[in-house]
């Protein structure tokens, strides 16, 4: 049951990473598994069996969702941007109670009653960053095409490191960073092109797309490990301030979602708006319930260890 739940967790995180403005790290926080992901990544050397047992189902789910939903996301972002954006806002906000419980638990550990100036500054600073990042996007990335070659492979390797680092940080979208830099649609098209070539058994085209996707994937793995160690350090040393910053990122994320999907640039129709609001509420309820289940499992595991 835990394996299936972690595969589903991974699928939700994977889909989130496809959508500009939606953070996979945010979804991990909302699902109540963020700190466990970080500790598993940083603990690969010391407890590799336990870490892999937790991480592999999540990675399988994330990879499967990217493969399964890349084309669907391309369609939804183009044709159903408002309901899609509102659904993910619901998924994100449904996890806020879980994040508040984590923050309250850290405050209780340290005996902190209110919020310090540093806590407030962390919240405001990262809230501002999350609002400012989408504004840097010129919306010209849709025209970006990736040519096959050593140069682009090297660029994508470093972009993978950058995107993965931002994916791990709650509230910061790796796909949004790719969009800002003009490579989002190029990477998405490469994924869909590789899948189309695979279906057609066109091995020459598959190798061409693989020359772009493999370096990008390697960069993603390196970026995840590197930033995970930083986040692990912050959670151990400055947990309350870190969670306050995460709150700022998450509360600002709806703006990034709606701005990068183009919703704020058009007048919404009544039906898509109504459907989106209903999906937003249902998604929030789902995440609240699902993160509660994950949190309950975590508490039970801690009790068993004690």
CSV table of C-alpha atoms in Angstrom, one decimal:
chain,number,residue,atom,x,y,z
A,1,UNK,CA,0.0,0.0,0.0
A,2,UNK,CA,2.8,2.4,0.8
A,3,UNK,CA,4.5,1.6,-2.5
A,4,UNK,CA,1.3,2.4,-4.4
A,5,UNK,CA,0.8,5.6,-2.5
A,6,UNK,CA,4.4,6.7,-3.2
A,7,UNK,CA,4.0,5.9,-6.9
A,8,UNK,CA,0.8,8.1,-6.9
A,9,UNK,CA,2.7,10.8,-5.0
A,10,UNK,CA,5.4,10.6,-7.6
A,11,UNK,CA,2.9,10.9,-10.4
A,12,UNK,CA,1.4,14.1,-8.9
A,13,UNK,CA,4.9,15.6,-8.4
A,14,UNK,CA,5.8,14.6,-12.0
A,15,UNK,CA,2.7,16.3,-13.5
A,16,UNK,CA,3.4,19.3,-11.4
A,17,UNK,CA,6.9,19.6,-12.8
A,18,UNK,CA,5.5,19.7,-16.3
A,19,UNK,CA,3.3,22.8,-15.7
A,20,UNK,CA,5.0,26.2,-15.7
A,21,UNK,CA,4.4,28.0,-12.4
A,22,UNK,CA,3.6,24.7,-10.5
A,23,UNK,CA,6.4,23.5,-8.2
A,24,UNK,CA,7.1,19.8,-7.7
A,25,UNK,CA,8.6,20.8,-4.4
A,26,UNK,CA,5.4,22.5,-3.4
A,27,UNK,CA,3.4,19.4,-4.3
A,28,UNK,CA,5.8,17.3,-2.2
A,29,UNK,CA,5.2,19.6,0.8
A,30,UNK,CA,1.4,19.5,0.2
A,31,UNK,CA,1.5,15.7,0.2
A,32,UNK,CA,3.5,15.7,3.4
A,33,UNK,CA,6.6,13.9,2.0
A,34,UNK,CA,9.0,16.7,1.2
A,35,UNK,CA,11.3,16.4,4.2
A,36,UNK,CA,11.4,12.6,3.7
A,37,UNK,CA,12.4,13.0,0.1
A,38,UNK,CA,15.2,15.4,1.1
A,39,UNK,CA,16.5,13.2,3.9
A,40,UNK,CA,16.4,10.1,1.6
A,41,UNK,CA,18.4,11.9,-1.1
A,42,UNK,CA,21.0,13.2,1.3
A,43,UNK,CA,21.1,9.8,3.1
A,44,UNK,CA,21.8,7.7,0.0
A,45,UNK,CA,25.3,6.9,1.1
A,46,UNK,CA,24.6,6.0,4.7
A,47,UNK,CA,21.2,4.2,4.3
A,48,UNK,CA,21.0,3.5,0.6
A,49,UNK,CA,18.6,0.6,0.9
A,50,UNK,CA,16.0,2.5,2.9
A,51,UNK,CA,16.5,5.6,0.8
A,52,UNK,CA,16.0,3.8,-2.5
A,53,UNK,CA,13.0,1.9,-1.2
A,54,UNK,CA,11.3,5.2,-0.7
A,55,UNK,CA,12.7,7.1,-3.7
A,56,UNK,CA,12.4,4.5,-6.4
A,57,UNK,CA,8.5,4.3,-6.4
A,58,UNK,CA,8.4,8.2,-6.4
A,59,UNK,CA,10.8,8.4,-9.3
A,60,UNK,CA,8.9,5.7,-11.2
A,61,UNK,CA,5.7,7.6,-10.6
A,62,UNK,CA,7.2,10.9,-11.7
A,63,UNK,CA,8.8,9.4,-14.8
A,64,UNK,CA,5.6,7.6,-15.8
A,65,UNK,CA,3.4,10.7,-15.3
A,66,UNK,CA,5.8,12.9,-17.4
A,67,UNK,CA,5.7,10.2,-20.2
A,68,UNK,CA,1.9,9.7,-19.9
A,69,UNK,CA,0.8,13.3,-19.5
A,70,UNK,CA,3.3,15.4,-21.5
A,71,UNK,CA,1.0,15.5,-24.5
A,72,UNK,CA,-2.1,15.9,-22.3
A,73,UNK,CA,-0.4,18.9,-20.5
A,74,UNK,CA,0.4,20.4,-23.9
A,75,UNK,CA,-3.2,20.2,-24.8
A,76,UNK,CA,-4.6,21.4,-21.5
A,77,UNK,CA,-2.3,24.3,-21.3
A,78,UNK,CA,-3.3,25.4,-24.8
A,79,UNK,CA,-7.0,24.6,-24.7
A,80,UNK,CA,-8.1,24.4,-21.0
A,81,UNK,CA,-5.6,26.7,-19.3
A,82,UNK,CA,-8.0,28.1,-16.7
A,83,UNK,CA,-9.5,24.8,-15.3
A,84,UNK,CA,-6.0,23.3,-15.4
A,85,UNK,CA,-4.4,26.2,-13.5
A,86,UNK,CA,-7.2,26.3,-10.9
A,87,UNK,CA,-7.0,22.5,-10.3
A,88,UNK,CA,-3.3,22.8,-9.4
A,89,UNK,CA,-4.0,25.8,-7.2
A,90,UNK,CA,-6.4,23.6,-5.3
A,91,UNK,CA,-3.8,20.8,-5.1
A,92,UNK,CA,-1.3,23.3,-3.6
A,93,UNK,CA,-3.6,25.0,-1.2
A,94,UNK,CA,-5.0,21.7,0.1
A,95,UNK,CA,-1.6,21.0,1.6
A,96,UNK,CA,-1.3,24.3,3.5
A,97,UNK,CA,-2.7,22.8,6.8
A,98,UNK,CA,0.0,20.1,6.6
A,99,UNK,CA,2.7,22.7,6.1
A,100,UNK,CA,1.3,24.8,9.0
A,101,UNK,CA,1.5,21.7,11.3
A,102,UNK,CA,5.1,21.2,10.3
A,103,UNK,CA,5.9,24.9,11.0
A,104,UNK,CA,4.0,24.7,14.4
A,105,UNK,CA,5.9,21.6,15.4
A,106,UNK,CA,9.3,23.2,14.7
A,107,UNK,CA,8.3,26.3,16.7
A,108,UNK,CA,7.3,24.0,19.6
A,109,UNK,CA,10.6,22.2,19.4
A,110,UNK,CA,12.5,25.5,19.8
A,111,UNK,CA,10.1,27.0,22.3
A,112,UNK,CA,9.3,29.9,19.9
A,113,UNK,CA,5.9,31.4,20.5
A,114,UNK,CA,5.5,34.1,17.8
A,115,UNK,CA,7.4,35.0,14.6
A,116,UNK,CA,10.7,36.8,14.6
A,117,UNK,CA,11.7,39.6,12.3
A,118,UNK,CA,13.9,37.1,10.4
A,119,UNK,CA,10.9,34.7,9.9
A,120,UNK,CA,8.8,37.6,8.5
A,121,UNK,CA,11.6,38.8,6.2
A,122,UNK,CA,12.1,35.2,4.9
A,123,UNK,CA,8.4,35.0,4.1
A,124,UNK,CA,8.3,38.4,2.4
A,125,UNK,CA,11.5,37.9,0.4
A,126,UNK,CA,10.6,34.6,-1.0
A,127,UNK,CA,7.0,35.7,-1.7
A,128,UNK,CA,8.4,38.6,-3.7
A,129,UNK,CA,10.8,36.2,-5.6
A,130,UNK,CA,7.9,33.9,-6.5
A,131,UNK,CA,5.9,36.9,-7.8
A,132,UNK,CA,8.8,38.4,-9.7
A,133,UNK,CA,10.0,35.3,-11.5
A,134,UNK,CA,6.9,34.9,-13.8
A,135,UNK,CA,7.1,38.6,-14.7
A,136,UNK,CA,10.6,37.9,-16.3
A,137,UNK,CA,8.9,35.6,-18.8
A,138,UNK,CA,8.5,37.3,-22.2
A,139,UNK,CA,6.2,34.5,-23.5
A,140,UNK,CA,8.5,34.1,-26.5
A,141,UNK,CA,9.5,30.6,-25.4
A,142,UNK,CA,6.8,28.9,-27.4
A,143,UNK,CA,8.8,29.5,-30.5
A,144,UNK,CA,12.0,28.0,-29.1
A,145,UNK,CA,13.2,25.0,-31.2
A,146,UNK,CA,16.1,22.8,-30.1
A,147,UNK,CA,18.5,21.8,-32.8
A,148,UNK,CA,20.4,18.6,-32.4
A,149,UNK,CA,24.1,19.0,-31.6
A,150,UNK,CA,26.8,18.9,-28.9
A,151,UNK,CA,26.3,22.6,-28.1
A,152,UNK,CA,22.6,22.2,-27.2
A,153,UNK,CA,23.3,19.0,-25.4
A,154,UNK,CA,25.8,20.8,-23.1
A,155,UNK,CA,23.4,23.7,-22.6
A,156,UNK,CA,20.6,21.3,-21.6
A,157,UNK,CA,22.9,19.5,-19.2
A,158,UNK,CA,23.4,22.8,-17.3
A,159,UNK,CA,19.7,23.7,-17.7
A,160,UNK,CA,18.9,20.3,-16.1
A,161,UNK,CA,21.0,21.2,-13.1
A,162,UNK,CA,19.3,24.6,-12.8
A,163,UNK,CA,15.8,23.3,-13.4
A,164,UNK,CA,16.2,20.4,-10.9
A,165,UNK,CA,17.6,22.7,-8.2
A,166,UNK,CA,14.5,24.9,-8.5
A,167,UNK,CA,12.2,21.9,-8.7
A,168,UNK,CA,13.4,20.8,-5.3
A,169,UNK,CA,12.6,24.2,-3.8
A,170,UNK,CA,8.9,24.5,-2.8
A,171,UNK,CA,7.1,27.2,-4.6
A,172,UNK,CA,9.7,27.6,-7.4
A,173,UNK,CA,8.8,25.9,-10.7
A,174,UNK,CA,11.6,24.3,-12.6
A,175,UNK,CA,9.5,24.3,-15.8
A,176,UNK,CA,8.8,28.0,-15.2
A,177,UNK,CA,12.6,28.7,-15.1
A,178,UNK,CA,12.9,26.8,-18.4
A,179,UNK,CA,10.1,28.9,-19.8
A,180,UNK,CA,11.8,32.1,-18.7
A,181,UNK,CA,15.1,31.0,-20.3
A,182,UNK,CA,13.2,30.1,-23.5
A,183,UNK,CA,13.7,26.3,-23.4
A,184,UNK,CA,10.4,25.0,-21.9
A,185,UNK,CA,8.6,24.2,-25.1
A,186,UNK,CA,11.8,22.9,-26.7
A,187,UNK,CA,12.2,20.3,-23.9
A,188,UNK,CA,8.5,19.4,-24.0
A,189,UNK,CA,8.6,19.0,-27.8
A,190,UNK,CA,11.7,16.8,-27.4
A,191,UNK,CA,9.9,14.5,-24.9
A,192,UNK,CA,6.8,14.3,-27.2
A,193,UNK,CA,9.0,13.8,-30.3
A,194,UNK,CA,10.9,11.0,-28.6
A,195,UNK,CA,7.7,9.3,-27.7
A,196,UNK,CA,6.3,9.7,-31.2
A,197,UNK,CA,9.5,8.2,-32.6
A,198,UNK,CA,9.4,5.3,-30.1
A,199,UNK,CA,5.8,4.5,-31.3
A,200,UNK,CA,6.9,4.6,-34.9
A,201,UNK,CA,10.1,2.6,-34.2
A,202,UNK,CA,12.1,5.4,-35.8
A,203,UNK,CA,15.4,4.8,-34.1
A,204,UNK,CA,17.3,7.5,-35.9
A,205,UNK,CA,14.9,10.2,-34.6
A,206,UNK,CA,14.9,8.6,-31.2
A,207,UNK,CA,18.7,8.9,-30.9
A,208,UNK,CA,18.5,12.5,-32.1
A,209,UNK,CA,16.0,13.4,-29.3
A,210,UNK,CA,17.9,11.2,-26.8
A,211,UNK,CA,21.1,13.3,-27.5
A,212,UNK,CA,19.1,16.2,-25.9
A,213,UNK,CA,17.1,14.5,-23.2
A,214,UNK,CA,19.9,12.3,-21.7
A,215,UNK,CA,22.2,15.2,-20.9
A,216,UNK,CA,19.2,17.1,-19.5
A,217,UNK,CA,18.2,14.1,-17.4
A,218,UNK,CA,21.7,13.7,-16.0
A,219,UNK,CA,21.8,17.4,-15.1
A,220,UNK,CA,18.4,17.0,-13.3
A,221,UNK,CA,19.8,14.1,-11.1
A,222,UNK,CA,22.9,16.2,-10.2
A,223,UNK,CA,20.8,19.2,-9.5
A,224,UNK,CA,18.4,17.3,-7.2
A,225,UNK,CA,21.2,15.9,-5.1
A,226,UNK,CA,23.1,19.2,-4.8
A,227,UNK,CA,20.1,21.3,-3.7
A,228,UNK,CA,18.7,18.6,-1.5
A,229,UNK,CA,21.8,18.9,0.7
A,230,UNK,CA,21.3,22.6,1.0
A,231,UNK,CA,17.7,22.2,1.9
A,232,UNK,CA,18.5,19.5,4.4
A,233,UNK,CA,21.0,21.9,6.1
A,234,UNK,CA,18.5,24.7,6.3
A,235,UNK,CA,15.8,22.5,7.7
A,236,UNK,CA,18.1,21.2,10.4
A,237,UNK,CA,19.6,24.6,11.4
A,238,UNK,CA,16.9,27.2,10.5
A,239,UNK,CA,13.7,25.2,10.2
A,240,UNK,CA,11.2,27.9,11.3
A,241,UNK,CA,12.6,30.5,8.9
A,242,UNK,CA,12.9,27.9,6.1
A,243,UNK,CA,9.2,27.0,6.5
A,244,UNK,CA,8.2,30.7,6.6
A,245,UNK,CA,10.0,31.2,3.3
A,246,UNK,CA,8.3,28.1,1.9
A,247,UNK,CA,4.9,29.6,3.0
A,248,UNK,CA,5.8,32.8,1.1
A,249,UNK,CA,6.7,30.8,-2.1
A,250,UNK,CA,3.5,28.7,-1.9
A,251,UNK,CA,1.1,31.6,-1.3
A,252,UNK,CA,2.6,33.4,-4.3
A,253,UNK,CA,2.5,30.4,-6.5
A,254,UNK,CA,-1.1,30.9,-7.8
A,255,UNK,CA,0.0,34.1,-9.5
A,256,UNK,CA,2.8,32.2,-11.2
A,257,UNK,CA,0.4,29.5,-12.4
A,258,UNK,CA,-2.2,31.9,-13.8
A,259,UNK,CA,0.3,34.2,-15.3
A,260,UNK,CA,2.4,31.6,-17.0
A,261,UNK,CA,-0.6,29.7,-18.4
A,262,UNK,CA,-1.8,33.0,-20.0
A,263,UNK,CA,-5.0,33.1,-18.0
A,264,UNK,CA,-4.4,36.6,-16.7
A,265,UNK,CA,-4.1,37.9,-20.2
A,266,UNK,CA,-7.6,36.9,-21.3
A,267,UNK,CA,-11.1,37.4,-20.0
A,268,UNK,CA,-12.4,34.1,-18.6
A,269,UNK,CA,-15.6,32.5,-19.8
A,270,UNK,CA,-18.2,31.5,-17.3
A,271,UNK,CA,-18.2,27.7,-17.9
A,272,UNK,CA,-14.4,27.2,-17.8
A,273,UNK,CA,-14.3,29.4,-14.6
A,274,UNK,CA,-17.0,27.4,-12.9
A,275,UNK,CA,-15.5,24.1,-13.9
A,276,UNK,CA,-12.1,25.3,-12.7
A,277,UNK,CA,-13.5,26.5,-9.3
A,278,UNK,CA,-15.2,23.1,-8.8
A,279,UNK,CA,-12.0,21.2,-9.7
A,280,UNK,CA,-10.0,23.6,-7.4
A,281,UNK,CA,-12.2,22.7,-4.4
A,282,UNK,CA,-12.1,19.0,-5.2
A,283,UNK,CA,-8.4,19.0,-5.7
A,284,UNK,CA,-7.9,20.9,-2.4
A,285,UNK,CA,-10.0,18.3,-0.6
A,286,UNK,CA,-8.0,15.5,-2.2
A,287,UNK,CA,-4.6,17.0,-1.2
A,288,UNK,CA,-5.8,17.7,2.3
A,289,UNK,CA,-7.0,14.1,2.7
A,290,UNK,CA,-4.0,12.6,1.0
A,291,UNK,CA,-1.4,14.7,2.8
A,292,UNK,CA,-3.2,13.8,6.1
A,293,UNK,CA,-2.8,10.1,5.2
A,294,UNK,CA,0.9,10.6,4.5
A,295,UNK,CA,1.4,12.5,7.7
A,296,UNK,CA,-0.4,9.8,9.7
A,297,UNK,CA,2.0,7.2,8.2
A,298,UNK,CA,4.9,9.4,9.1
A,299,UNK,CA,3.8,9.7,12.7
A,300,UNK,CA,3.2,5.9,13.0
A,301,UNK,CA,6.7,5.3,11.6
A,302,UNK,CA,8.3,7.6,14.1
A,303,UNK,CA,6.3,5.9,16.9
A,304,UNK,CA,7.6,2.5,15.7
A,305,UNK,CA,11.2,3.8,15.7
A,306,UNK,CA,10.9,5.1,19.2
